[in-house]
JSON list of C-alpha atoms in Angstrom, two decimals:
[
{"chain": "Y", "resi": 130, "resn": "MET", "atom": "CA", "xyz": [-6.71, -8.11, -9.90]},
{"chain": "Y", "resi": 131, "resn": "ARG", "atom": "CA", "xyz": [-6.79, -8.31, -6.10]},
{"chain": "Y", "resi": 132, "resn": "ASP", "atom": "CA", "xyz": [-3.62, -11.34, -6.43]},
{"chain": "Y", "resi": 133, "resn": "SER", "atom": "CA", "xyz": [-2.39, -9.06, -7.54]},
{"chain": "Y", "resi": 134, "resn": "GLN", "atom": "CA", "xyz": [-3.61, -5.22, -6.28]},
{"chain": "Y", "resi": 135, "resn": "LEU", "atom": "CA", "xyz": [-2.25, -6.43, -2.43]},
{"chain": "Y", "resi": 136, "resn": "VAL", "atom": "CA", "xyz": [-4.31, -4.89, 0.19]},
{"chain": "Y", "resi": 137, "resn": "GLY", "atom": "CA", "xyz": [-6.79, -5.59, 3.35]},
{"chain": "Y", "resi": 138, "resn": "LEU", "atom": "CA", "xyz": [-7.36, -4.50, 6.84]},
{"chain": "Y", "resi": 139, "resn": "SER", "atom": "CA", "xyz": [-5.84, -5.72, 9.47]},
{"chain": "Y", "resi": 140, "resn": "GLY", "atom": "CA", "xyz": [-7.19, -4.54, 12.38]},
{"chain": "Y", "resi": 141, "resn": "TYR", "atom": "CA", "xyz": [-7.15, -1.19, 14.53]},
{"chain": "Y", "resi": 142, "resn": "SER", "atom": "CA", "xyz": [-4.25, 0.63, 16.66]},
{"chain": "Y", "resi": 143, "resn": "LYS", "atom": "CA", "xyz": [-4.78, 1.25, 20.12]},
{"chain": "Y", "resi": 144, "resn": "GLU", "atom": "CA", "xyz": [-5.56, 4.35, 19.08]},
{"chain": "Y", "resi": 145, "resn": "GLY", "atom": "CA", "xyz": [-8.86, 3.11, 17.23]},
{"chain": "Y", "resi": 146, "resn": "LEU", "atom": "CA", "xyz": [-7.11, 3.98, 13.63]},
{"chain": "Y", "resi": 147, "resn": "PRO", "atom": "CA", "xyz": [-8.01, 1.23, 10.70]},
{"chain": "Y", "resi": 148, "resn": "VAL", "atom": "CA", "xyz": [-4.77, -0.57, 10.26]},
{"chain": "Y", "resi": 149, "resn": "LEU", "atom": "CA", "xyz": [-4.43, -0.91, 6.49]},
{"chain": "Y", "resi": 150, "resn": "ALA", "atom": "CA", "xyz": [-1.79, -3.75, 4.73]},
{"chain": "Y", "resi": 151, "resn": "ILE", "atom": "CA", "xyz": [0.03, -2.94, 1.13]},
{"chain": "Y", "resi": 152, "resn": "GLY", "atom": "CA", "xyz": [1.66, -5.87, -0.48]},
{"chain": "Y", "resi": 153, "resn": "VAL", "atom": "CA", "xyz": [4.22, -3.21, -1.92]},
{"chain": "Y", "resi": 154, "resn": "GLY", "atom": "CA", "xyz": [6.69, -6.30, -3.33]},
{"chain": "Y", "resi": 155, "resn": "LEU", "atom": "CA", "xyz": [4.53, -8.74, -4.14]},
{"chain": "Y", "resi": 156, "resn": "SER", "atom": "CA", "xyz": [1.87, -6.38, -6.04]},
{"chain": "Y", "resi": 157, "resn": "THR", "atom": "CA", "xyz": [2.36, -6.91, -9.80]},
{"chain": "Y", "resi": 158, "resn": "TYR", "atom": "CA", "xyz": [0.13, -5.03, -10.64]},
{"chain": "Y", "resi": 159, "resn": "ASN", "atom": "CA", "xyz": [0.29, -7.25, -14.03]},
{"chain": "Y", "resi": 160, "resn": "LYS", "atom": "CA", "xyz": [-3.60, -8.95, -14.29]},
{"chain": "Y", "resi": 161, "resn": "ALA", "atom": "CA", "xyz": [-5.80, -5.68, -14.94]},
{"chain": "Y", "resi": 162, "resn": "SER", "atom": "CA", "xyz": [-5.22, -2.24, -17.10]},
{"chain": "Y", "resi": 163, "resn": "VAL", "atom": "CA", "xyz": [-4.44, 0.86, -15.23]},
{"chain": "Y", "resi": 164, "resn": "ASN", "atom": "CA", "xyz": [-7.11, 2.15, -15.41]},
{"chain": "Y", "resi": 165, "resn": "TYR", "atom": "CA", "xyz": [-8.78, -0.96, -13.61]},
{"chain": "Y", "resi": 166, "resn": "TYR", "atom": "CA", "xyz": [-6.66, -0.80, -10.84]},
{"chain": "Y", "resi": 167, "resn": "VAL", "atom": "CA", "xyz": [-6.52, 3.34, -10.48]},
{"chain": "Y", "resi": 168, "resn": "GLN", "atom": "CA", "xyz": [-10.86, 3.07, -10.08]},
{"chain": "Y", "resi": 169, "resn": "SER", "atom": "CA", "xyz": [-9.73, -0.63, -7.11]},
{"chain": "Y", "resi": 170, "resn": "HIS", "atom": "CA", "xyz": [-7.76, 2.09, -5.82]},
{"chain": "Y", "resi": 171, "resn": "ILE", "atom": "CA", "xyz": [-10.77, 4.68, -6.02]},
{"chain": "Y", "resi": 172, "resn": "GLN", "atom": "CA", "xyz": [-13.40, 1.94, -4.38]},
{"chain": "Y", "resi": 173, "resn": "MET", "atom": "CA", "xyz": [-10.78, 1.28, -1.61]},
{"chain": "Y", "resi": 174, "resn": "ASN", "atom": "CA", "xyz": [-11.23, 4.75, -0.48]},
{"chain": "Y", "resi": 175, "resn": "GLU", "atom": "CA", "xyz": [-14.58, 5.46, -0.64]},
{"chain": "Y", "resi": 176, "resn": "TYR", "atom": "CA", "xyz": [-15.39, 2.14, 1.24]},
{"chain": "Y", "resi": 177, "resn": "ARG", "atom": "CA", "xyz": [-12.31, 3.16, 3.68]},
{"chain": "Y", "resi": 178, "resn": "ASP", "atom": "CA", "xyz": [-14.20, 7.01, 3.76]},
{"chain": "Y", "resi": 179, "resn": "CYS", "atom": "CA", "xyz": [-17.58, 5.16, 4.07]},
{"chain": "Y", "resi": 180, "resn": "VAL", "atom": "CA", "xyz": [-17.87, 2.38, 6.02]},
{"chain": "Y", "resi": 181, "resn": "VAL", "atom": "CA", "xyz": [-14.45, 1.48, 7.58]},
{"chain": "Y", "resi": 182, "resn": "LEU", "atom": "CA", "xyz": [-14.05, 4.25, 9.47]},
{"chain": "Y", "resi": 183, "resn": "PRO", "atom": "CA", "xyz": [-17.34, 5.56, 10.26]},
{"chain": "Y", "resi": 184, "resn": "ALA", "atom": "CA", "xyz": [-17.51, 1.95, 12.23]},
{"chain": "Y", "resi": 185, "resn": "ALA", "atom": "CA", "xyz": [-14.82, 2.84, 13.49]},
{"chain": "Y", "resi": 186, "resn": "THR", "atom": "CA", "xyz": [-15.65, 6.43, 15.58]},
{"chain": "Y", "resi": 187, "resn": "GLU", "atom": "CA", "xyz": [-18.27, 4.78, 16.40]},
{"chain": "Y", "resi": 188, "resn": "LYS", "atom": "CA", "xyz": [-16.98, 1.65, 17.88]},
{"chain": "Y", "resi": 189, "resn": "TYR", "atom": "CA", "xyz": [-13.99, 3.74, 19.87]},
{"chain": "Y", "resi": 190, "resn": "GLY", "atom": "CA", "xyz": [-16.49, 7.11, 21.16]},
{"chain": "Y", "resi": 191, "resn": "ARG", "atom": "CA", "xyz": [-14.18, 9.49, 19.10]},
{"chain": "Y", "resi": 192, "resn": "HIS", "atom": "CA", "xyz": [-14.26, 10.84, 15.87]},
{"chain": "Y", "resi": 193, "resn": "ILE", "atom": "CA", "xyz": [-11.21, 8.72, 13.68]},
{"chain": "Y", "resi": 194, "resn": "SER", "atom": "CA", "xyz": [-10.64, 10.45, 10.44]},
{"chain": "Y", "resi": 195, "resn": "THR", "atom": "CA", "xyz": [-6.99, 9.32, 9.60]},
{"chain": "Y", "resi": 196, "resn": "CYS", "atom": "CA", "xyz": [-5.42, 5.35, 9.68]},
{"chain": "Y", "resi": 197, "resn": "LEU", "atom": "CA", "xyz": [-1.92, 3.78, 9.60]},
{"chain": "Y", "resi": 198, "resn": "LYS", "atom": "CA", "xyz": [-1.19, 2.05, 6.82]},
{"chain": "Y", "resi": 199, "resn": "VAL", "atom": "CA", "xyz": [2.17, -1.19, 7.05]},
{"chain": "Y", "resi": 200, "resn": "LEU", "atom": "CA", "xyz": [3.99, -1.61, 3.24]},
{"chain": "Y", "resi": 201, "resn": "ASP", "atom": "CA", "xyz": [5.08, -4.85, 3.09]},
{"chain": "Y", "resi": 202, "resn": "MET", "atom": "CA", "xyz": [8.46, -4.15, 0.76]},
{"chain": "Y", "resi": 203, "resn": "THR", "atom": "CA", "xyz": [8.88, -8.39, 0.61]},
{"chain": "Y", "resi": 204, "resn": "GLY", "atom": "CA", "xyz": [9.71, -9.50, -2.69]},
{"chain": "Y", "resi": 205, "resn": "LEU", "atom": "CA", "xyz": [10.58, -6.17, -4.08]},
{"chain": "Y", "resi": 206, "resn": "LYS", "atom": "CA", "xyz": [12.49, -6.11, -7.46]},
{"chain": "Y", "resi": 207, "resn": "LEU", "atom": "CA", "xyz": [13.53, -4.26, -10.13]},
{"chain": "Y", "resi": 208, "resn": "SER", "atom": "CA", "xyz": [10.56, -5.12, -12.00]},
{"chain": "Y", "resi": 209, "resn": "ALA", "atom": "CA", "xyz": [9.09, -3.07, -9.79]},
{"chain": "Y", "resi": 210, "resn": "LEU", "atom": "CA", "xyz": [10.54, 0.03, -12.20]},
{"chain": "Y", "resi": 211, "resn": "HIS", "atom": "CA", "xyz": [7.50, -0.72, -14.31]},
{"chain": "Y", "resi": 212, "resn": "GLN", "atom": "CA", "xyz": [4.78, -0.46, -11.59]},
{"chain": "Y", "resi": 213, "resn": "ILE", "atom": "CA", "xyz": [6.53, 3.79, -11.49]},
{"chain": "Y", "resi": 214, "resn": "LYS", "atom": "CA", "xyz": [3.62, 5.22, -13.92]},
{"chain": "Y", "resi": 215, "resn": "LEU", "atom": "CA", "xyz": [1.00, 3.18, -12.01]},
{"chain": "Y", "resi": 216, "resn": "LEU", "atom": "CA", "xyz": [2.02, 4.24, -7.96]},
{"chain": "Y", "resi": 217, "resn": "THR", "atom": "CA", "xyz": [2.59, 8.56, -9.24]},
{"chain": "Y", "resi": 218, "resn": "THR", "atom": "CA", "xyz": [-1.22, 8.33, -10.43]},
{"chain": "Y", "resi": 219, "resn": "ILE", "atom": "CA", "xyz": [-2.40, 6.79, -7.65]},
{"chain": "Y", "resi": 220, "resn": "SER", "atom": "CA", "xyz": [-0.39, 9.05, -5.26]},
{"chain": "Y", "resi": 221, "resn": "THR", "atom": "CA", "xyz": [-1.56, 11.57, -7.14]},
{"chain": "Y", "resi": 222, "resn": "ILE", "atom": "CA", "xyz": [-5.48, 11.13, -7.12]},
{"chain": "Y", "resi": 223, "resn": "ASP", "atom": "CA", "xyz": [-5.05, 10.29, -3.46]},
{"chain": "Y", "resi": 224, "resn": "ASP", "atom": "CA", "xyz": [-3.00, 14.30, -3.23]},
{"chain": "Y", "resi": 225, "resn": "LEU", "atom": "CA", "xyz": [-6.14, 15.33, -4.86]},
{"chain": "Y", "resi": 226, "resn": "ASN", "atom": "CA", "xyz": [-9.12, 13.90, -3.05]},
{"chain": "Y", "resi": 227, "resn": "TYR", "atom": "CA", "xyz": [-8.41, 12.34, -0.14]},
{"chain": "Y", "resi": 228, "resn": "PRO", "atom": "CA", "xyz": [-5.81, 14.21, 1.42]},
{"chain": "Y", "resi": 229, "resn": "GLU", "atom": "CA", "xyz": [-4.26, 13.90, 5.61]},
{"chain": "Y", "resi": 230, "resn": "MET", "atom": "CA", "xyz": [-6.21, 10.64, 5.42]},
{"chain": "Y", "resi": 231, "resn": "THR", "atom": "CA", "xyz": [-2.84, 8.72, 6.15]},
{"chain": "Y", "resi": 232, "resn": "GLU", "atom": "CA", "xyz": [-1.68, 9.15, 9.88]},
{"chain": "Y", "resi": 233, "resn": "THR", "atom": "CA", "xyz": [1.84, 7.19, 9.60]},
{"chain": "Y", "resi": 234, "resn": "TYR", "atom": "CA", "xyz": [3.05, 5.36, 7.04]},
{"chain": "Y", "resi": 235, "resn": "TYR", "atom": "CA", "xyz": [5.23, 2.26, 8.31]},
{"chain": "Y", "resi": 236, "resn": "ILE", "atom": "CA", "xyz": [7.75, 0.44, 6.35]},
{"chain": "Y", "resi": 237, "resn": "VAL", "atom": "CA", "xyz": [8.62, -3.50, 7.06]},
{"chain": "Y", "resi": 238, "resn": "ASN", "atom": "CA", "xyz": [10.46, -6.03, 5.15]},
{"chain": "Y", "resi": 239, "resn": "ALA", "atom": "CA", "xyz": [12.83, -3.38, 2.90]},
{"chain": "Y", "resi": 240, "resn": "PRO", "atom": "CA", "xyz": [15.12, -5.25, 0.91]},
{"chain": "Y", "resi": 241, "resn": "TYR", "atom": "CA", "xyz": [18.25, -3.88, -0.10]},
{"chain": "Y", "resi": 242, "resn": "ILE", "atom": "CA", "xyz": [17.02, -2.59, -3.51]},
{"chain": "Y", "resi": 243, "resn": "PHE", "atom": "CA", "xyz": [14.63, -0.19, -1.43]},
{"chain": "Y", "resi": 244, "resn": "SER", "atom": "CA", "xyz": [17.23, 0.47, 1.04]},
{"chain": "Y", "resi": 245, "resn": "THR", "atom": "CA", "xyz": [18.67, 1.94, -1.73]},
{"chain": "Y", "resi": 246, "resn": "CYS", "atom": "CA", "xyz": [16.36, 3.97, -3.19]},
{"chain": "Y", "resi": 247, "resn": "TRP", "atom": "CA", "xyz": [15.36, 5.61, -0.02]},
{"chain": "Y", "resi": 248, "resn": "LYS", "atom": "CA", "xyz": [18.22, 6.91, 0.76]},
{"chain": "Y", "resi": 249, "resn": "ALA", "atom": "CA", "xyz": [17.72, 9.24, -2.55]},
{"chain": "Y", "resi": 250, "resn": "VAL", "atom": "CA", "xyz": [14.37, 10.21, -2.62]},
{"chain": "Y", "resi": 251, "resn": "LYS", "atom": "CA", "xyz": [13.82, 11.02, 1.02]},
{"chain": "Y", "resi": 252, "resn": "THR", "atom": "CA", "xyz": [15.75, 13.98, 0.33]},
{"chain": "Y", "resi": 253, "resn": "LEU", "atom": "CA", "xyz": [12.90, 15.19, -2.36]},
{"chain": "Y", "resi": 254, "resn": "LEU", "atom": "CA", "xyz": [9.92, 14.68, 0.35]},
{"chain": "Y", "resi": 255, "resn": "GLN", "atom": "CA", "xyz": [8.86, 18.00, 2.68]},
{"chain": "Y", "resi": 256, "resn": "GLU", "atom": "CA", "xyz": [9.29, 17.53, 5.86]},
{"chain": "Y", "resi": 257, "resn": "ARG", "atom": "CA", "xyz": [5.43, 17.11, 6.70]},
{"chain": "Y", "resi": 258, "resn": "THR", "atom": "CA", "xyz": [6.03, 14.22, 4.83]},
{"chain": "Y", "resi": 259, "resn": "LYS", "atom": "CA", "xyz": [9.04, 12.58, 5.97]},
{"chain": "Y", "resi": 260, "resn": "ARG", "atom": "CA", "xyz": [7.96, 13.04, 9.75]},
{"chain": "Y", "resi": 261, "resn": "LYS", "atom": "CA", "xyz": [5.10, 9.68, 8.49]},
{"chain": "Y", "resi": 262, "resn": "ILE", "atom": "CA", "xyz": [7.28, 8.04, 7.84]},
{"chain": "Y", "resi": 263, "resn": "GLN", "atom": "CA", "xyz": [8.94, 5.24, 9.48]},
{"chain": "Y", "resi": 264, "resn": "VAL", "atom": "CA", "xyz": [10.86, 2.35, 7.83]},
{"chain": "Y", "resi": 265, "resn": "PHE", "atom": "CA", "xyz": [12.05, -0.87, 10.51]},
{"chain": "Y", "resi": 266, "resn": "GLN", "atom": "CA", "xyz": [14.41, -3.10, 10.36]},
{"chain": "Y", "resi": 267, "resn": "GLY", "atom": "CA", "xyz": [13.11, -6.73, 9.54]},
{"chain": "Y", "resi": 268, "resn": "CYS", "atom": "CA", "xyz": [9.17, -7.33, 9.61]},
{"chain": "Y", "resi": 269, "resn": "GLY", "atom": "CA", "xyz": [8.59, -4.04, 12.22]},
{"chain": "Y", "resi": 270, "resn": "ARG", "atom": "CA", "xyz": [6.46, -6.51, 15.20]},
{"chain": "Y", "resi": 271, "resn": "ASP", "atom": "CA", "xyz": [8.47, -5.88, 17.84]},
{"chain": "Y", "resi": 272, "resn": "GLU", "atom": "CA", "xyz": [7.95, -1.50, 17.53]},
{"chain": "Y", "resi": 273, "resn": "LEU", "atom": "CA", "xyz": [4.29, -2.17, 15.72]},
{"chain": "Y", "resi": 274, "resn": "LEU", "atom": "CA", "xyz": [3.36, -3.56, 19.18]},
{"chain": "Y", "resi": 275, "resn": "ARG", "atom": "CA", "xyz": [3.63, -0.07, 21.03]},
{"chain": "Y", "resi": 276, "resn": "VAL", "atom": "CA", "xyz": [0.95, 0.92, 18.53]},
{"chain": "Y", "resi": 277, "resn": "MET", "atom": "CA", "xyz": [-1.13, -1.56, 17.97]},
{"chain": "Y", "resi": 278, "resn": "ASP", "atom": "CA", "xyz": [-2.08, -5.35, 19.86]},
{"chain": "Y", "resi": 279, "resn": "TYR", "atom": "CA", "xyz": [-0.60, -8.35, 18.11]},
{"chain": "Y", "resi": 280, "resn": "SER", "atom": "CA", "xyz": [-4.30, -9.34, 17.08]},
{"chain": "Y", "resi": 281, "resn": "SER", "atom": "CA", "xyz": [-4.27, -6.25, 14.47]},
{"chain": "Y", "resi": 282, "resn": "LEU", "atom": "CA", "xyz": [-0.38, -6.76, 13.05]},
{"chain": "Y", "resi": 283, "resn": "PRO", "atom": "CA", "xyz": [-0.68, -7.76, 9.38]},
{"chain": "Y", "resi": 284, "resn": "HIS", "atom": "CA", "xyz": [0.42, -11.16, 8.96]},
{"chain": "Y", "resi": 285, "resn": "PHE", "atom": "CA", "xyz": [3.65, -10.42, 7.79]},
{"chain": "Y", "resi": 286, "resn": "CYS", "atom": "CA", "xyz": [5.01, -8.15, 10.54]},
{"chain": "Y", "resi": 287, "resn": "ARG", "atom": "CA", "xyz": [4.45, -11.72, 12.76]},
{"chain": "Y", "resi": 288, "resn": "LYS", "atom": "CA", "xyz": [7.74, -13.51, 12.87]},
{"chain": "Y", "resi": 289, "resn": "GLU", "atom": "CA", "xyz": [10.66, -12.61, 11.96]},
{"chain": "Y", "resi": 290, "resn": "GLY", "atom": "CA", "xyz": [11.41, -14.33, 9.15]},
{"chain": "Y", "resi": 291, "resn": "SER", "atom": "CA", "xyz": [7.69, -15.32, 8.18]},
{"chain": "Y", "resi": 292, "resn": "GLY", "atom": "CA", "xyz": [8.22, -15.22, 4.35]},
{"chain": "Y", "resi": 293, "resn": "SER", "atom": "CA", "xyz": [5.59, -14.64, 1.78]},
{"chain": "Y", "resi": 294, "resn": "SER", "atom": "CA", "xyz": [2.79, -12.00, 2.61]},
{"chain": "Y", "resi": 295, "resn": "ARG", "atom": "CA", "xyz": [0.95, -13.48, -0.09]},
{"chain": "Y", "resi": 296, "resn": "ASN", "atom": "CA", "xyz": [-0.13, -16.92, 1.96]},
{"chain": "Y", "resi": 297, "resn": "ARG", "atom": "CA", "xyz": [1.21, -17.02, 5.43]},
{"chain": "Y", "resi": 298, "resn": "SER", "atom": "CA", "xyz": [-1.86, -17.63, 7.42]},
{"chain": "Y", "resi": 299, "resn": "ASN", "atom": "CA", "xyz": [-1.84, -19.20, 11.12]},
{"chain": "Y", "resi": 300, "resn": "GLY", "atom": "CA", "xyz": [-4.16, -22.37, 9.90]},
{"chain": "Y", "resi": 301, "resn": "ALA", "atom": "CA", "xyz": [-7.21, -18.92, 10.26]},
{"chain": "Y", "resi": 302, "resn": "VAL", "atom": "CA", "xyz": [-8.46, -16.50, 7.79]},
{"chain": "Y", "resi": 303, "resn": "ASP", "atom": "CA", "xyz": [-5.23, -14.21, 9.42]},
{"chain": "Y", "resi": 304, "resn": "ASN", "atom": "CA", "xyz": [-4.36, -12.89, 5.66]},
{"chain": "Y", "resi": 305, "resn": "CYS", "atom": "CA", "xyz": [-5.62, -9.82, 5.40]},
{"chain": "Y", "resi": 306, "resn": "PHE", "atom": "CA", "xyz": [-5.28, -9.69, 1.45]},
{"chain": "Y", "resi": 307, "resn": "SER", "atom": "CA", "xyz": [-7.25, -13.15, 1.15]},
{"chain": "Y", "resi": 308, "resn": "LEU", "atom": "CA", "xyz": [-10.79, -12.89, -0.92]},
{"chain": "Y", "resi": 309, "resn": "ASP", "atom": "CA", "xyz": [-11.52, -14.66, 2.19]},
{"chain": "Y", "resi": 310, "resn": "HIS", "atom": "CA", "xyz": [-10.83, -12.04, 5.48]},
{"chain": "Y", "resi": 311, "resn": "THR", "atom": "CA", "xyz": [-14.07, -10.58, 6.23]},
{"chain": "Y", "resi": 312, "resn": "TYR", "atom": "CA", "xyz": [-12.83, -6.57, 5.22]},
{"chain": "Y", "resi": 313, "resn": "HIS", "atom": "CA", "xyz": [-12.71, -7.75, 1.47]},
{"chain": "Y", "resi": 314, "resn": "GLN", "atom": "CA", "xyz": [-15.76, -10.05, 2.06]},
{"chain": "Y", "resi": 315, "resn": "GLN", "atom": "CA", "xyz": [-17.99, -7.06, 3.32]},
{"chain": "Y", "resi": 316, "resn": "LEU", "atom": "CA", "xyz": [-16.10, -4.01, 0.70]},
{"chain": "Y", "resi": 317, "resn": "TYR", "atom": "CA", "xyz": [-17.07, -6.65, -2.42]},
{"chain": "Y", "resi": 318, "resn": "ASP", "atom": "CA", "xyz": [-20.85, -5.92, -1.26]},
{"chain": "Y", "resi": 319, "resn": "TYR", "atom": "CA", "xyz": [-20.25, -2.69, -0.59]},
{"chain": "Y", "resi": 320, "resn": "VAL", "atom": "CA", "xyz": [-19.63, -2.66, -4.17]},
{"chain": "Y", "resi": 321, "resn": "LYS", "atom": "CA", "xyz": [-22.27, -4.92, -5.09]},
{"chain": "Y", "resi": 322, "resn": "LYS", "atom": "CA", "xyz": [-24.90, -2.09, -3.18]},
{"chain": "Y", "resi": 323, "resn": "GLN", "atom": "CA", "xyz": [-23.40, 0.39, -4.68]},
{"chain": "Y", "resi": 324, "resn": "ALA", "atom": "CA", "xyz": [-23.67, -0.43, -8.48]},
{"chain": "Y", "resi": 325, "resn": "LYS", "atom": "CA", "xyz": [-27.04, -1.18, -7.71]},
{"chain": "Y", "resi": 326, "resn": "LEU", "atom": "CA", "xyz": [-28.04, 2.06, -6.71]},
{"chain": "Y", "resi": 327, "resn": "ILE", "atom": "CA", "xyz": [-26.18, 3.46, -9.39]},
{"chain": "Y", "resi": 328, "resn": "GLU", "atom": "CA", "xyz": [-28.37, 1.16, -13.06]},
{"chain": "Y", "resi": 329, "resn": "THR", "atom": "CA", "xyz": [-31.79, 2.00, -10.99]},
{"chain": "Y", "resi": 330, "resn": "GLY", "atom": "CA", "xyz": [-31.42, 5.44, -10.97]},
{"chain": "Y", "resi": 331, "resn": "ARG", "atom": "CA", "xyz": [-31.79, 6.17, -7.29]},
{"chain": "Y", "resi": 332, "resn": "PRO", "atom": "CA", "xyz": [-29.99, 9.10, -6.47]},
{"chain": "Y", "resi": 333, "resn": "ILE", "atom": "CA", "xyz": [-26.94, 8.26, -3.39]},
{"chain": "Y", "resi": 334, "resn": "LYS", "atom": "CA", "xyz": [-24.28, 10.58, -1.63]},
{"chain": "Y", "resi": 335, "resn": "GLN", "atom": "CA", "xyz": [-21.53, 8.91, -2.71]},
{"chain": "Y", "resi": 336, "resn": "GLY", "atom": "CA", "xyz": [-19.91, 5.97, -4.19]},
{"chain": "Y", "resi": 337, "resn": "SER", "atom": "CA", "xyz": [-17.50, 5.44, -6.56]},
{"chain": "Y", "resi": 338, "resn": "VAL", "atom": "CA", "xyz": [-17.21, 7.25, -9.97]},
{"chain": "Y", "resi": 339, "resn": "HIS", "atom": "CA", "xyz": [-14.64, 7.21, -12.59]},
{"chain": "Y", "resi": 340, "resn": "VAL", "atom": "CA", "xyz": [-12.25, 9.47, -13.17]},
{"chain": "Y", "resi": 341, "resn": "ASP", "atom": "CA", "xyz": [-9.26, 10.51, -15.89]},
{"chain": "Y", "resi": 342, "resn": "PHE", "atom": "CA", "xyz": [-5.68, 10.30, -14.32]},
{"chain": "Y", "resi": 343, "resn": "PRO", "atom": "CA", "xyz": [-4.80, 13.73, -13.75]},
{"chain": "Y", "resi": 344, "resn": "GLU", "atom": "CA", "xyz": [-2.22, 14.77, -14.10]},
{"chain": "Y", "resi": 345, "resn": "PRO", "atom": "CA", "xyz": [1.04, 13.98, -11.54]},
{"chain": "Y", "resi": 346, "resn": "ASP", "atom": "CA", "xyz": [1.98, 16.58, -9.22]},
{"chain": "Y", "resi": 347, "resn": "PRO", "atom": "CA", "xyz": [6.38, 17.82, -10.40]},
{"chain": "Y", "resi": 348, "resn": "GLU", "atom": "CA", "xyz": [6.91, 16.50, -7.00]},
{"chain": "Y", "resi": 349, "resn": "ASP", "atom": "CA", "xyz": [5.36, 13.00, -7.26]},
{"chain": "Y", "resi": 350, "resn": "ALA", "atom": "CA", "xyz": [7.22, 13.28, -11.03]},
{"chain": "Y", "resi": 351, "resn": "LYS", "atom": "CA", "xyz": [10.29, 14.27, -9.33]},
{"chain": "Y", "resi": 352, "resn": "ILE", "atom": "CA", "xyz": [10.44, 11.84, -6.99]},
{"chain": "Y", "resi": 353, "resn": "ALA", "atom": "CA", "xyz": [9.78, 8.79, -9.56]},
{"chain": "Y", "resi": 354, "resn": "LYS", "atom": "CA", "xyz": [12.05, 10.04, -12.34]},
{"chain": "Y", "resi": 355, "resn": "THR", "atom": "CA", "xyz": [14.28, 9.86, -8.67]},
{"chain": "Y", "resi": 356, "resn": "ILE", "atom": "CA", "xyz": [13.48, 6.40, -8.25]},
{"chain": "Y", "resi": 357, "resn": "GLU", "atom": "CA", "xyz": [13.27, 5.29, -12.24]},
{"chain": "Y", "resi": 358, "resn": "SER", "atom": "CA", "xyz": [17.24, 6.00, -11.94]},
{"chain": "Y", "resi": 359, "resn": "GLU", "atom": "CA", "xyz": [18.09, 4.46, -8.74]},
{"chain": "Y", "resi": 360, "resn": "PHE", "atom": "CA", "xyz": [16.40, 1.28, -10.39]},
{"chain": "Y", "resi": 361, "resn": "GLN", "atom": "CA", "xyz": [18.38, 1.64, -13.62]},
{"chain": "Y", "resi": 362, "resn": "ARG", "atom": "CA", "xyz": [21.71, 2.33, -11.52]},
{"chain": "Y", "resi": 363, "resn": "LEU", "atom": "CA", "xyz": [20.72, -1.01, -9.96]},
{"chain": "Y", "resi": 364, "resn": "ALA", "atom": "CA", "xyz": [20.56, -3.17, -12.35]},
{"chain": "Y", "resi": 365, "resn": "GLY", "atom": "CA", "xyz": [23.69, -1.39, -14.34]},
{"chain": "Y", "resi": 366, "resn": "GLN", "atom": "CA", "xyz": [25.60, -3.20, -11.27]},
{"chain": "Y", "resi": 367, "resn": "ASN", "atom": "CA", "xyz": [23.70, -6.39, -11.81]},
{"chain": "Y", "resi": 368, "resn": "GLY", "atom": "CA", "xyz": [24.48, -6.14, -14.98]},
{"chain": "Y", "resi": 369, "resn": "ILE", "atom": "CA", "xyz": [27.74, -5.80, -14.64]},
{"chain": "Y", "resi": 370, "resn": "CYS", "atom": "CA", "xyz": [28.51, -7.91, -11.67]},
{"chain": "Y", "resi": 371, "resn": "ASN", "atom": "CA", "xyz": [26.76, -10.45, -13.89]},
{"chain": "Y", "resi": 372, "resn": "SER", "atom": "CA", "xyz": [28.94, -9.99, -16.20]},
{"chain": "Y", "resi": 373, "resn": "LEU", "atom": "CA", "xyz": [32.17, -10.63, -13.62]},
{"chain": "Y", "resi": 374, "resn": "ASN", "atom": "CA", "xyz": [30.77, -13.71, -12.26]},
{"chain": "Y", "resi": 375, "resn": "SER", "atom": "CA", "xyz": [30.55, -14.84, -15.88]},
{"chain": "Y", "resi": 376, "resn": "LEU", "atom": "CA", "xyz": [33.55, -14.14, -17.08]},
{"chain": "Y", "resi": 377, "resn": "LYS", "atom": "CA", "xyz": [35.34, -15.84, -13.45]},
{"chain": "Y", "resi": 378, "resn": "VAL", "atom": "CA", "xyz": [33.07, -18.98, -14.43]},
{"chain": "Y", "resi": 379, "resn": "ASN", "atom": "CA", "xyz": [34.49, -18.51, -17.78]},
{"chain": "Y", "resi": 380, "resn": "GLY", "atom": "CA", "xyz": [38.18, -18.54, -17.25]},
{"chain": "Y", "resi": 381, "resn": "ASP", "atom": "CA", "xyz": [37.66, -21.54, -14.65]}
]
């Protein structure tokens, strides 16, 4: 599942906020049912709140309760239309159970298809939400270095034209999506320990739980519908272009 749900912890900002990297464009979400991906997302949220944020608070000597997210759009295609229902569900769960946990969203490596949809979607967002979202050209390396050190940059932001956010590495385990990365190893250990506690019947204060899918927030549903419409419009334009190219080739 982790190979199709690309998430990782690349480091910390200069203010001590955890930097979470998300491979939006290359996450296919096609290795399991929607339910498993939702529960996996909840597990990572619980690990962030119960382990990552308290550890950052202790490390930097001040209360830290939010994180930064860097969203990599490398590889985003029209097929992402099939993920909208899942992403809307996850967004609704976050709004209801983990509100205001993200300080800023940084969007990098955005292809044309994202830029087109973003123009339509951003008009629907509340000002409070829009202020949290920053879209950078290319990998956003120079802009991100203003808020974090080079060592905390996600691997897909370290070099212009770095290519796939799934596999790029500098000879070490610096790809925060890798299953060998410290974040994932510690996350797995945490989940296993929580599972054992549940099996023994011992009471625990916190732990990942299975939840029913909530009804999408009306605003989220409206945004998802707009994205779907834009994707379909782009698909139609691509179809027309392909037909014209085919006619041109046949005519030649």
